[in-house]
Amino acid sequence: MSEMTERLILRPLTAEDEQAVHRLASQPEVARYMRFSTHTGRQETAAWLAEVLSPPDDRAFAVTEREGGAFVGVFLLKRRREPGQDGNEADMSYFSGPERWNRGYAAELLRWAKAYARREMDVSSLAAWVAAENTGSCRALARAGFTLAEKHRFDDLPGDGLYVYRCAL
């Protein structure tokens, strides 16, 4: 079932999206802010897709433009599955190619995600893990009503680590 925003269509991500996803995930400027390394071969993309498509209660979306249908990126909503958690929070992730950055798509997707997660996943909050250096995403999250809740440092991650932004629904 597809979802729509003002300028975008979100449809279920499938294995058939491998080529379009690989085109994005193989770009170092895209992968540098993600929890995956730059994909050097299609087998990495196929494995990544298999991983994100397997949990039955998670949502993986291909994002396309309403006008013209161009592939924009990937949007993921994953129910939190940590010990001691009640599963009432979802983590979200989004990536697109640099040619789609600074068009307001992230803000549009964040508004949609808040409504969708509340309505379809019955979660009470959303969390976004963002590389501290990804200032554009940090600004978009803050403008959408998310607050900086945690800061994490990792030895294998350069810079200031990861920020966790949260928003109550």
Coordinates of C-alpha atoms in Angstrom, one line a residue:
M1 CA 0.0 0.0 0.0
S2 CA 1.5 3.3 -1.0
E3 CA 1.5 6.5 1.1
M4 CA 1.7 10.1 -0.3
T5 CA 3.0 13.4 0.9
E6 CA 2.7 16.7 -1.0
R7 CA 5.5 15.8 -3.5
L8 CA 6.4 12.2 -2.7
I9 CA 5.1 8.6 -2.9
L10 CA 6.2 6.0 -0.3
R11 CA 5.7 2.5 -1.5
P12 CA 6.9 -0.8 0.0
L13 CA 10.6 -1.3 -0.7
T14 CA 11.3 -4.6 -2.5
A15 CA 14.3 -6.6 -3.7
E16 CA 13.5 -5.3 -7.2
D17 CA 14.7 -1.8 -5.9
E18 CA 18.3 -3.2 -5.6
Q19 CA 19.7 -1.2 -8.6
A20 CA 18.2 2.1 -7.4
V21 CA 19.3 1.5 -3.8
H22 CA 22.8 0.5 -4.9
R23 CA 23.1 3.7 -7.0
L24 CA 22.6 5.6 -3.7
A25 CA 24.4 3.3 -1.2
S26 CA 27.5 3.2 -3.5
Q27 CA 28.1 7.0 -3.1
P28 CA 30.5 7.8 -0.3
E29 CA 28.8 11.1 0.4
V30 CA 25.6 9.1 1.1
A31 CA 27.1 6.3 3.1
R32 CA 29.2 8.5 5.3
Y33 CA 26.2 9.4 7.4
M34 CA 24.7 6.0 7.5
R35 CA 25.3 2.8 9.6
F36 CA 26.6 1.0 6.5
S37 CA 29.8 1.4 4.6
T38 CA 29.9 2.5 0.9
H39 CA 28.5 -0.4 -1.1
T40 CA 31.2 -1.5 -3.5
G41 CA 29.2 -4.3 -5.1
R42 CA 25.6 -5.2 -5.7
Q43 CA 25.9 -8.2 -3.4
E44 CA 26.3 -5.8 -0.4
T45 CA 23.1 -4.0 -1.5
A46 CA 21.2 -7.3 -1.9
A47 CA 22.3 -8.4 1.6
W48 CA 21.3 -5.0 3.1
L49 CA 17.9 -5.2 1.4
A50 CA 17.4 -8.7 2.7
E51 CA 18.2 -7.5 6.2
V52 CA 15.8 -4.5 6.2
L53 CA 13.0 -6.4 4.5
S54 CA 13.0 -9.4 6.9
P55 CA 11.4 -8.1 10.2
P56 CA 7.6 -8.4 9.7
D57 CA 6.6 -5.5 11.8
D58 CA 9.1 -3.0 10.4
R59 CA 8.3 -0.7 7.5
A60 CA 10.7 -0.2 4.6
F61 CA 9.7 2.3 1.9
A62 CA 11.0 3.3 -1.5
V63 CA 10.6 7.1 -1.8
T64 CA 9.8 8.4 -5.3
E65 CA 8.8 11.8 -6.6
R66 CA 5.1 12.1 -7.4
E67 CA 5.9 14.1 -10.5
G68 CA 7.9 11.9 -12.8
G69 CA 8.4 9.0 -10.4
A70 CA 12.1 9.4 -9.9
F71 CA 13.6 7.3 -7.2
V72 CA 14.5 9.6 -4.3
G73 CA 15.7 7.3 -1.5
V74 CA 14.8 4.9 1.3
F75 CA 12.8 5.5 4.5
L76 CA 12.8 2.9 7.3
L77 CA 10.7 2.6 10.4
K78 CA 11.9 -0.1 12.8
R79 CA 10.2 -1.0 16.0
R80 CA 12.6 -0.8 18.9
R81 CA 13.6 -4.3 20.1
E82 CA 15.9 -3.8 23.1
P83 CA 15.7 -5.8 26.3
G84 CA 13.6 -4.0 28.8
Q85 CA 11.9 -1.9 26.1
D86 CA 8.1 -2.2 25.6
G87 CA 8.3 -1.9 21.8
N88 CA 6.4 1.4 21.9
E89 CA 9.1 3.4 20.1
A90 CA 10.3 3.2 16.5
D91 CA 13.6 4.2 15.1
M92 CA 13.6 5.8 11.7
S93 CA 16.2 6.2 9.0
Y94 CA 16.3 7.9 5.7
F95 CA 18.8 8.4 2.9
S96 CA 18.7 10.0 -0.5
G97 CA 21.2 11.1 -3.1
P98 CA 22.9 14.5 -3.0
E99 CA 21.0 15.6 -6.0
R100 CA 17.8 15.5 -3.8
W101 CA 19.3 17.2 -0.7
N102 CA 18.1 20.7 0.3
R103 CA 14.7 20.3 -1.3
G104 CA 12.7 20.0 1.9
Y105 CA 12.0 16.3 1.3
A106 CA 13.3 15.4 4.8
A107 CA 10.9 17.8 6.5
E108 CA 8.0 16.5 4.4
L109 CA 9.0 12.9 5.3
L110 CA 9.3 13.7 9.0
R111 CA 5.8 15.2 9.1
W112 CA 4.5 12.1 7.3
A113 CA 6.4 9.7 9.6
K114 CA 5.0 11.1 12.8
A115 CA 1.4 10.6 11.6
Y116 CA 2.1 7.2 10.0
A117 CA 3.9 5.7 13.0
R118 CA 1.2 6.8 15.4
R119 CA -1.6 5.6 13.1
E120 CA -0.2 2.4 11.6
M121 CA 2.5 1.2 14.1
D122 CA 0.8 2.4 17.3
V123 CA 4.0 3.7 18.8
S124 CA 4.2 6.6 21.2
S125 CA 7.6 8.0 20.1
L126 CA 10.0 8.1 17.2
A127 CA 13.8 8.2 17.5
A128 CA 16.4 9.1 14.9
W129 CA 20.1 8.2 15.2
V130 CA 22.1 10.9 13.4
A131 CA 25.8 11.4 12.8
A132 CA 26.7 14.5 14.7
E133 CA 28.3 15.9 11.6
N134 CA 25.1 15.6 9.6
T135 CA 24.0 19.1 10.5
G136 CA 21.3 19.3 7.8
S137 CA 19.5 16.3 9.3
C138 CA 19.9 17.6 12.8
R139 CA 18.3 20.9 11.8
A140 CA 15.5 19.2 10.0
L141 CA 14.7 17.0 13.0
A142 CA 14.7 20.0 15.4
R143 CA 12.4 22.0 13.1
A144 CA 10.0 18.9 13.0
G145 CA 9.7 18.9 16.8
F146 CA 12.4 16.3 17.7
T147 CA 14.7 17.1 20.6
L148 CA 18.2 16.0 21.1
A149 CA 17.9 13.3 23.8
E150 CA 21.3 11.5 23.8
K151 CA 24.8 11.7 22.6
H152 CA 26.9 8.6 21.9
R153 CA 30.6 8.3 21.1
F154 CA 32.1 5.3 19.4
D155 CA 35.7 4.5 18.9
D156 CA 35.1 3.5 15.2
L157 CA 33.1 6.6 14.4
P158 CA 34.9 9.9 13.7
G159 CA 33.9 13.2 15.1
D160 CA 31.3 13.7 17.8
G161 CA 29.6 10.4 17.3
L162 CA 25.9 9.9 17.1
Y163 CA 23.0 12.0 18.3
V164 CA 19.6 10.5 19.2
Y165 CA 16.7 12.8 18.5
R166 CA 13.3 11.9 19.9
C167 CA 9.7 13.0 19.4
A168 CA 6.7 12.0 21.4
L169 CA 3.7 11.2 19.3

